[in-house]
Coordinates of C-alpha atoms in Angstrom, one line a residue:
Chain A
M1 CA 68.1 -5.9 198.2
S2 CA 68.3 -9.7 198.0
N3 CA 68.7 -10.2 194.3
Q4 CA 72.3 -10.9 194.6
M5 CA 73.9 -8.3 192.3
F6 CA 77.4 -7.6 193.5
H7 CA 79.5 -4.8 192.2
T8 CA 83.0 -3.5 192.8
S9 CA 81.6 -0.1 193.6
K10 CA 79.7 0.0 197.0
S11 CA 78.0 3.2 195.9
F12 CA 76.5 1.6 192.7
D13 CA 74.9 -1.0 194.8
Q14 CA 73.6 1.7 197.2
D15 CA 72.1 3.6 194.3
L16 CA 70.4 0.5 193.0
T17 CA 69.1 -0.6 196.3
E18 CA 67.7 2.8 196.9
T19 CA 65.9 2.9 193.6
T20 CA 64.6 -0.7 194.1
D21 CA 63.3 0.3 197.6
L22 CA 61.5 3.3 196.0
F23 CA 60.1 1.1 193.3
L24 CA 58.8 -1.4 195.8
E25 CA 57.4 1.4 198.0
M26 CA 55.6 2.8 195.0
G27 CA 54.1 -0.7 194.3
A28 CA 53.0 -1.3 197.8
L29 CA 51.3 2.2 197.8
A30 CA 49.5 1.5 194.6
G31 CA 48.4 -2.0 196.0
Q32 CA 47.1 -0.3 199.1
Q33 CA 45.3 2.2 197.0
V34 CA 43.5 -0.7 195.2
A35 CA 42.6 -2.4 198.5
Q36 CA 41.2 0.9 200.0
A37 CA 39.2 1.7 196.7
M38 CA 37.6 -1.7 196.9
H39 CA 36.8 -1.3 200.6
A40 CA 35.3 2.2 199.9
L41 CA 33.1 0.6 197.3
I42 CA 31.9 -2.3 199.3
E43 CA 31.4 -0.5 202.6
G44 CA 30.1 2.6 200.8
D45 CA 32.9 4.6 202.7
M46 CA 32.9 8.0 200.8
H47 CA 35.5 9.4 203.1
L48 CA 37.9 6.6 202.1
A49 CA 37.0 6.9 198.5
H50 CA 37.9 10.6 198.5
Q51 CA 41.1 9.8 200.2
V52 CA 42.2 7.2 197.6
V53 CA 41.5 9.9 194.8
E54 CA 43.6 12.4 196.7
Q55 CA 46.5 10.0 197.4
D56 CA 47.1 9.3 193.7
S57 CA 49.4 12.2 193.5
A58 CA 51.7 10.5 196.0
V59 CA 52.1 7.6 193.5
N60 CA 52.7 10.0 190.8
Q61 CA 55.3 11.9 192.7
L62 CA 57.2 8.5 193.3
E63 CA 57.1 8.0 189.5
V64 CA 58.8 11.2 188.8
L65 CA 61.2 10.7 191.7
I66 CA 62.2 7.1 190.5
D67 CA 62.7 8.1 186.9
E68 CA 65.0 11.1 188.1
R69 CA 67.1 8.6 190.1
I70 CA 67.4 6.3 187.0
L71 CA 68.5 9.0 184.7
L72 CA 71.2 10.0 187.2
L73 CA 72.2 6.5 187.8
V74 CA 72.6 5.6 184.1
A75 CA 74.4 8.9 183.5
K76 CA 76.8 8.5 186.5
R77 CA 77.4 4.8 186.7
Q78 CA 76.9 3.6 183.1
P79 CA 75.7 0.3 184.0
A80 CA 76.0 -2.6 181.5
A81 CA 74.4 -6.1 180.9
R82 CA 72.0 -7.2 183.7
D83 CA 72.4 -4.0 185.6
L84 CA 71.3 -1.9 182.6
R85 CA 68.4 -4.3 182.0
Y86 CA 67.5 -3.9 185.6
V87 CA 67.3 -0.1 185.6
M88 CA 65.6 -0.1 182.2
A89 CA 63.0 -2.5 183.7
V90 CA 62.4 -0.4 186.7
S91 CA 61.8 2.7 184.3
K92 CA 59.2 0.6 182.5
G93 CA 57.8 -0.8 185.7
V94 CA 56.9 2.6 187.2
V95 CA 54.8 3.2 184.4
D96 CA 52.7 0.2 185.2
I97 CA 52.5 1.0 188.8
E98 CA 51.5 4.6 188.1
R99 CA 48.7 3.3 185.9
I100 CA 47.6 0.8 188.8
G101 CA 47.3 4.0 191.0
D102 CA 45.2 5.5 188.3
E103 CA 42.9 2.6 188.1
A104 CA 42.6 2.6 191.9
A105 CA 41.5 6.2 191.6
K106 CA 39.0 5.3 189.0
I107 CA 37.5 2.6 191.2
A108 CA 37.3 5.0 194.2
H109 CA 35.5 7.6 191.8
M110 CA 33.1 4.8 190.8
A111 CA 32.5 4.0 194.4
Q112 CA 31.3 7.5 195.0
Q113 CA 29.1 7.4 191.9
V114 CA 27.6 4.0 193.1
A115 CA 26.9 5.4 196.5
A116 CA 25.4 8.6 195.1
D117 CA 23.3 6.5 192.7
N118 CA 22.1 4.2 195.5
S119 CA 19.8 2.2 193.2
G120 CA 21.8 -0.9 192.6
T121 CA 20.8 -4.3 194.0
Y122 CA 23.4 -6.5 192.3
S123 CA 26.0 -7.9 194.6
Y124 CA 29.7 -7.2 194.6
H125 CA 30.5 -10.9 194.7
E126 CA 32.1 -11.1 191.4
V127 CA 33.9 -7.6 191.6
Q128 CA 35.3 -8.6 195.0
H129 CA 36.5 -12.0 193.8
L130 CA 38.2 -10.4 190.8
S131 CA 39.8 -7.8 193.0
N132 CA 41.3 -10.5 195.3
Q133 CA 42.8 -12.2 192.3
V134 CA 44.4 -9.1 190.9
R135 CA 45.7 -7.8 194.3
L136 CA 47.4 -11.3 194.8
M137 CA 48.9 -11.0 191.3
L138 CA 50.4 -7.5 192.2
H139 CA 51.6 -8.8 195.5
S140 CA 53.4 -11.7 193.8
A141 CA 54.8 -9.7 191.0
L142 CA 56.4 -7.3 193.4
A143 CA 57.8 -10.0 195.5
A144 CA 59.1 -11.8 192.4
F145 CA 60.6 -8.4 191.4
E146 CA 62.2 -7.9 194.8
H147 CA 63.7 -11.3 194.9
L148 CA 64.2 -11.8 191.0
Q149 CA 62.2 -15.1 191.1
V150 CA 61.5 -16.0 187.6
E151 CA 59.3 -18.9 188.5
R152 CA 57.1 -16.9 190.6
A153 CA 56.9 -14.2 187.9
F154 CA 55.9 -16.9 185.4
D155 CA 53.0 -18.0 187.8
V156 CA 51.9 -14.4 187.7
M157 CA 52.0 -14.4 183.9
R158 CA 50.0 -17.5 183.9
S159 CA 47.3 -16.4 186.3
D160 CA 46.4 -13.4 184.1
G161 CA 44.7 -15.9 181.8
N162 CA 42.4 -16.7 184.8
V163 CA 41.7 -13.2 185.6
D164 CA 40.8 -12.5 182.0
F165 CA 38.5 -15.5 182.0
E166 CA 36.8 -14.4 185.3
Y167 CA 36.5 -10.9 183.9
Q168 CA 34.7 -12.1 180.8
S169 CA 32.3 -14.3 182.8
A170 CA 31.5 -11.4 185.2
M171 CA 30.8 -9.1 182.3
R172 CA 28.5 -11.7 180.8
A173 CA 26.7 -12.1 184.1
L174 CA 26.2 -8.4 184.3
M175 CA 24.9 -8.2 180.9
T176 CA 22.4 -10.9 181.4
Y177 CA 21.3 -9.1 184.7
V178 CA 20.8 -5.8 183.0
M179 CA 18.9 -7.4 180.1
E180 CA 16.5 -8.9 182.7
D181 CA 16.2 -5.6 184.6
P182 CA 17.0 -2.6 182.5
R183 CA 16.3 -0.1 185.4
Q184 CA 19.7 -1.2 186.7
V185 CA 21.6 0.0 183.6
S186 CA 23.3 2.8 185.4
H187 CA 24.5 0.6 188.3
V188 CA 25.6 -2.1 186.1
I189 CA 27.6 0.1 183.9
N190 CA 29.5 1.4 186.9
L191 CA 30.2 -2.1 187.9
M192 CA 31.5 -2.8 184.4
W193 CA 33.9 0.1 184.6
I194 CA 35.2 -1.2 188.0
L195 CA 35.6 -4.8 186.4
R196 CA 37.5 -3.3 183.5
A197 CA 39.8 -1.3 185.9
L198 CA 40.5 -4.6 187.8
E199 CA 41.4 -6.4 184.6
R200 CA 43.7 -3.7 183.7
I201 CA 45.5 -3.9 187.1
G202 CA 45.9 -7.6 186.3
D203 CA 47.6 -6.7 183.1
H204 CA 49.9 -4.2 184.8
A205 CA 51.0 -6.9 187.4
R206 CA 51.6 -9.2 184.5
N207 CA 53.8 -6.6 182.8
I208 CA 55.8 -6.3 186.0
A209 CA 56.2 -10.1 186.1
E210 CA 57.4 -10.0 182.4
L211 CA 60.1 -7.5 183.4
V212 CA 61.4 -9.9 186.2
I213 CA 62.0 -12.5 183.4
Y214 CA 63.5 -10.0 181.2
I215 CA 66.1 -8.8 183.9
S216 CA 67.1 -12.4 184.7
S217 CA 67.1 -14.0 181.3
G218 CA 67.8 -11.2 178.9
T219 CA 64.8 -12.3 176.9
D220 CA 61.9 -9.8 176.3
V221 CA 58.9 -12.0 176.9
R222 CA 56.3 -9.2 176.5
H223 CA 54.5 -10.7 173.5
S224 CA 55.7 -14.2 173.7
D225 CA 53.8 -17.5 174.2
F226 CA 54.3 -19.5 177.5
E227 CA 56.6 -22.0 175.6
T228 CA 59.0 -19.3 174.7
V229 CA 58.9 -18.0 178.3
Q230 CA 59.7 -21.4 179.6
Q231 CA 62.6 -21.7 177.3
A232 CA 63.9 -18.2 178.3
I233 CA 63.7 -19.2 182.1
D234 CA 65.4 -22.6 181.4
A235 CA 68.2 -21.0 179.4
S236 CA 68.8 -18.4 182.2
K237 CA 69.2 -21.3 184.7
I238 CA 71.9 -22.8 182.6
G239 CA 73.6 -19.6 181.5
Chain B
M1 CA 66.2 13.4 162.0
S2 CA 65.7 17.0 162.0
N3 CA 65.8 17.8 165.6
Q4 CA 69.3 19.2 165.5
M5 CA 71.2 17.0 167.9
F6 CA 75.0 17.1 166.7
H7 CA 77.6 14.7 168.0
T8 CA 81.2 14.1 167.4
S9 CA 80.6 10.5 166.6
K10 CA 78.8 10.1 163.3
S11 CA 77.8 6.6 164.3
F12 CA 75.9 7.8 167.4
D13 CA 73.8 10.1 165.3
Q14 CA 73.1 7.3 162.9
D15 CA 72.0 4.9 165.9
L16 CA 69.8 7.7 167.1
T17 CA 68.3 8.5 163.8
E18 CA 67.5 4.8 163.1
T19 CA 65.8 4.5 166.5
T20 CA 63.7 7.7 165.9
D21 CA 62.7 6.4 162.5
L22 CA 61.6 3.1 164.0
F23 CA 59.7 5.0 166.7
L24 CA 57.9 7.2 164.2
E25 CA 57.2 4.2 162.0
M26 CA 55.6 2.4 165.0
G27 CA 53.5 5.5 165.8
A28 CA 52.4 5.8 162.3
L29 CA 51.4 2.2 162.0
A30 CA 49.5 2.4 165.4
G31 CA 47.8 5.5 164.0
Q32 CA 46.8 3.7 160.9
Q33 CA 45.4 0.9 163.0
V34 CA 43.1 3.3 164.8
A35 CA 42.0 4.8 161.4
Q36 CA 41.3 1.3 160.0
A37 CA 39.5 0.1 163.1
M38 CA 37.2 3.2 163.0
H39 CA 36.6 2.6 159.3
A40 CA 35.8 -1.1 159.9
L41 CA 33.4 -0.1 162.6
I42 CA 31.5 2.7 160.6
E43 CA 31.5 0.7 157.2
G44 CA 30.7 -2.7 159.0
D45 CA 33.8 -4.0 157.1
M46 CA 34.5 -7.2 159.0
H47 CA 37.5 -8.3 156.7
L48 CA 39.2 -4.9 157.7
A49 CA 38.4 -5.5 161.4
H50 CA 40.0 -8.8 161.3
Q51 CA 43.1 -7.4 159.7
V52 CA 43.4 -4.7 162.3
V53 CA 43.4 -7.3 165.1
E54 CA 45.9 -9.5 163.2
Q55 CA 48.2 -6.5 162.6
D56 CA 48.6 -5.6 166.2
S57 CA 51.6 -8.0 166.4
A58 CA 53.4 -5.8 164.0
V59 CA 53.3 -2.9 166.5
N60 CA 54.3 -5.3 169.3
Q61 CA 57.2 -6.5 167.3
L62 CA 58.5 -2.9 166.7
E63 CA 58.2 -2.2 170.4
V64 CA 60.5 -5.2 171.2
L65 CA 62.9 -4.2 168.4
I66 CA 63.2 -0.4 169.5
D67 CA 63.8 -1.5 173.1
E68 CA 66.5 -3.7 172.0
R69 CA 68.2 -1.0 170.0
I70 CA 67.9 1.4 172.9
L71 CA 69.5 -1.1 175.3
L72 CA 72.5 -1.5 172.8
L73 CA 72.7 2.3 172.2
V74 CA 72.9 3.1 176.0
A75 CA 75.4 0.2 176.6
K76 CA 77.6 1.2 173.7
R77 CA 77.4 5.0 173.5
Q78 CA 76.7 5.9 177.2
P79 CA 74.8 9.0 176.1
A80 CA 74.5 11.8 178.6
A81 CA 72.2 14.9 179.2
R82 CA 69.7 15.6 176.6
D83 CA 70.7 12.5 174.5
L84 CA 70.1 10.3 177.5
R85 CA 66.8 12.0 178.2
Y86 CA 66.0 11.3 174.5
V87 CA 66.6 7.6 174.6
M88 CA 64.8 7.2 177.9
A89 CA 61.9 9.1 176.4
V90 CA 61.8 6.7 173.4
S91 CA 61.8 3.9 175.8
K92 CA 58.7 5.3 177.5
G93 CA 57.1 6.3 174.2
V94 CA 57.0 2.9 172.8
V95 CA 55.0 1.8 175.7
D96 CA 52.3 4.3 174.8
I97 CA 52.3 3.5 171.2
E98 CA 52.0 -0.2 171.9
R99 CA 48.9 0.6 174.0
I100 CA 47.5 2.7 171.2
G101 CA 47.8 -0.4 169.0
D102 CA 46.0 -2.5 171.7
E103 CA 43.2 0.1 171.8
A104 CA 42.9 -0.1 168.0
A105 CA 42.6 -3.9 168.3
K106 CA 39.9 -3.5 170.9
I107 CA 38.0 -1.1 168.6
A108 CA 38.3 -3.6 165.7
H109 CA 37.1 -6.3 168.0
M110 CA 34.2 -4.2 169.1
A111 CA 33.4 -3.5 165.5
Q112 CA 32.9 -7.1 164.9
Q113 CA 30.6 -7.5 167.9
V114 CA 28.6 -4.5 166.8
A115 CA 28.2 -6.0 163.3
A116 CA 27.2 -9.4 164.7
D117 CA 24.7 -7.7 167.1
N118 CA 23.2 -5.7 164.4
S119 CA 20.5 -4.2 166.7
G120 CA 21.8 -0.8 167.2
T121 CA 20.2 2.3 165.8
Y122 CA 22.4 4.8 167.6
S123 CA 24.5 6.8 165.2
Y124 CA 28.4 6.8 165.2
H125 CA 28.3 10.7 165.1
E126 CA 30.0 11.2 168.7
V127 CA 32.3 8.2 168.2
Q128 CA 33.5 9.4 164.9
H129 CA 34.0 12.9 166.2
L130 CA 36.1 11.8 169.1
S131 CA 38.1 9.4 166.8
N132 CA 39.0 12.4 164.6
Q133 CA 40.2 14.4 167.5
V134 CA 42.4 11.7 169.1
R135 CA 43.8 10.8 165.7
L136 CA 44.8 14.4 165.2
M137 CA 46.3 14.5 168.6
L138 CA 48.5 11.4 167.9
H139 CA 49.5 12.9 164.5
S140 CA 50.5 16.1 166.2
A141 CA 52.2 14.4 169.1
L142 CA 54.4 12.2 166.7
A143 CA 55.2 15.3 164.5
A144 CA 56.2 17.2 167.7
F145 CA 58.4 14.4 168.6
E146 CA 60.0 14.2 165.2
H147 CA 60.9 17.9 165.2
L148 CA 61.1 18.4 169.0
Q149 CA 58.6 21.1 168.8
V150 CA 57.6 22.0 172.4
E151 CA 54.9 24.5 171.6
R152 CA 53.2 21.9 169.5
A153 CA 53.5 19.3 172.1
F154 CA 51.9 21.7 174.6
D155 CA 48.9 22.2 172.2
V156 CA 48.6 18.5 172.2
M157 CA 48.5 18.4 176.0
R158 CA 45.9 21.2 176.3
S159 CA 43.7 19.4 173.7
D160 CA 43.4 16.4 175.8
G161 CA 41.2 18.4 178.0
N162 CA 38.8 18.8 175.0
V163 CA 38.9 15.1 174.4
D164 CA 38.0 14.3 178.1
F165 CA 35.2 16.8 177.9
E166 CA 33.7 15.4 174.6
Y167 CA 34.1 11.8 176.1
Q168 CA 32.2 12.7 179.1
S169 CA 29.4 14.3 177.1
A170 CA 29.2 11.4 174.6
M171 CA 28.9 9.0 177.5
R172 CA 26.0 11.0 179.1
A173 CA 24.3 11.1 175.7
L174 CA 24.7 7.3 175.4
M175 CA 23.3 6.9 179.0
T176 CA 20.3 9.0 178.2
Y177 CA 19.7 7.1 175.1
V178 CA 19.8 3.7 176.8
M179 CA 17.6 4.9 179.7
E180 CA 15.0 5.7 177.1
D181 CA 15.4 2.5 175.1
P182 CA 16.8 -0.2 177.4
R183 CA 16.6 -2.8 174.4
Q184 CA 19.7 -1.0 173.1
V185 CA 21.7 -1.8 176.1
S186 CA 24.1 -4.1 174.4
H187 CA 24.8 -1.8 171.4
V188 CA 25.3 1.1 173.7
I189 CA 27.8 -0.7 176.0
N190 CA 29.7 -1.7 172.8
L191 CA 29.8 2.1 172.0
M192 CA 30.9 3.0 175.4
W193 CA 33.9 0.6 175.2
I194 CA 34.9 2.2 172.0
L195 CA 34.6 5.8 173.4
R196 CA 36.7 4.6 176.4
A197 CA 39.4 3.2 174.0
L198 CA 39.4 6.5 172.1
E199 CA 39.8 8.5 175.2
R200 CA 42.7 6.2 176.2
I201 CA 44.3 6.9 172.8
G202 CA 44.1 10.7 173.5
D203 CA 45.9 10.0 176.9
H204 CA 48.7 8.2 175.3
A205 CA 49.1 10.8 172.7
R206 CA 49.3 13.3 175.5
N207 CA 52.0 11.2 177.2
I208 CA 54.1 11.3 173.9
A209 CA 53.7 15.1 173.8
E210 CA 54.9 15.3 177.5
L211 CA 58.0 13.4 176.6
V212 CA 58.8 16.1 173.9
I213 CA 58.7 18.7 176.6
Y214 CA 60.8 16.5 179.0
I215 CA 63.5 16.0 176.3
S216 CA 63.7 19.6 175.4
S217 CA 63.4 21.3 178.8
G218 CA 64.6 18.6 181.2
T219 CA 61.5 19.0 183.2
D220 CA 59.2 15.9 183.8
V221 CA 55.8 17.6 183.2
R222 CA 53.7 14.3 183.5
H223 CA 51.8 15.3 186.5
S224 CA 52.2 19.1 186.3
D225 CA 49.6 21.9 185.8
F226 CA 49.8 24.0 182.6
E227 CA 51.4 26.9 184.3
T228 CA 54.4 24.7 185.3
V229 CA 54.6 23.3 181.8
Q230 CA 54.7 26.8 180.4
Q231 CA 57.5 27.7 182.7
A232 CA 59.5 24.7 181.6
I233 CA 59.0 25.7 178.0
D234 CA 60.0 29.2 178.7
A235 CA 63.2 28.2 180.7
S236 CA 64.2 25.9 177.9
K237 CA 64.1 28.7 175.4
I238 CA 66.4 30.9 177.6
G239 CA 68.7 28.0 178.6

């Protein structure tokens, strides 16, 4: 762990490092699930889609394991101040990552429906574009968490606005398309669910980024405007 | 608080009671938001819909406040065993309630779109039916949390299966409807988003119910089958 938390107890650091490693492993696994679900969709790879749905339980098991570790860590070590914020943040973060795994499984499930349906002619251009954006967000959010980089976390928060904009515009494009060719309704609705899942993954990545700022600054920025976030970051640098 | 936790420190009980009261208040507020959003939809009450969207920030503020309280409580009181599980559960639970508030705001937003669109002829029968079910689930989950009633919590978990079934069947009905009358596509998609929001609210109520069983039994039943849940409940009665 490179986030420069030093403690007198070697063992506490070890506990924290192990928990962080599990958290990052869980995040990487969920990210991989999203990538594979998208690959399954675009290539029509039903074997891979099935695999993504099956592997969701691995993400879920990590959630349970990490929360167990956190409970033990808090009970045994009684962390305070930033350490306590850190473990509480991990406890929140696993919920977001578990949901990302769920959304990946939903996309994989939709990939199966899209392949079975086989009637669609609408391209995956917008879906793939949005997918690339949210996967980058998740990757940055996890890296920001690993190294406790507040500026990088703030970038993730800001990029969620772009994702929402792209999402809205892709939804409008799909709506126009289905109005012109109502026979595509079933295909279009499947694509809409996928867009929604991607947009949700972006939200969860943003939540993880907010936790990074919370750990470092002590300010809960979950429902704050960007000006307040900037102030919290600035104050944490002085403090 | 009537969940029979006794402590030597009067002040700890007081802290816990205050936190629980805030949690229940937040849950009740989110439940009210869902009810009002549905009312706005069915009655076409745009003023109420606007109000629901506005009031989402009150739910969000309670989330921040409760998490602040929990951090102080853990740092100051260093709770152990069931007390620690309890506060960690509240910390998880506020995330679910905040999301319920978000879903209510989404429904209210859709209510505005539906009213502006004004082209739909499809009835709200299924939507209202599902809404009644998930509102009951939320109500039961919060009551189970207040009184730490594991059997009641288990009932909530089981009823989520019915909600998912009703959701799937309502989605199919809407799909058939739009196939027959493609001019309704815009209206139908709005109704689909509302159904999805309601189904998500059911999931969050189930999550809260799972926390009740976790507090009482010490077993994390989030990704468990019902047999395992029953065993955890039985064991907690003996233990």
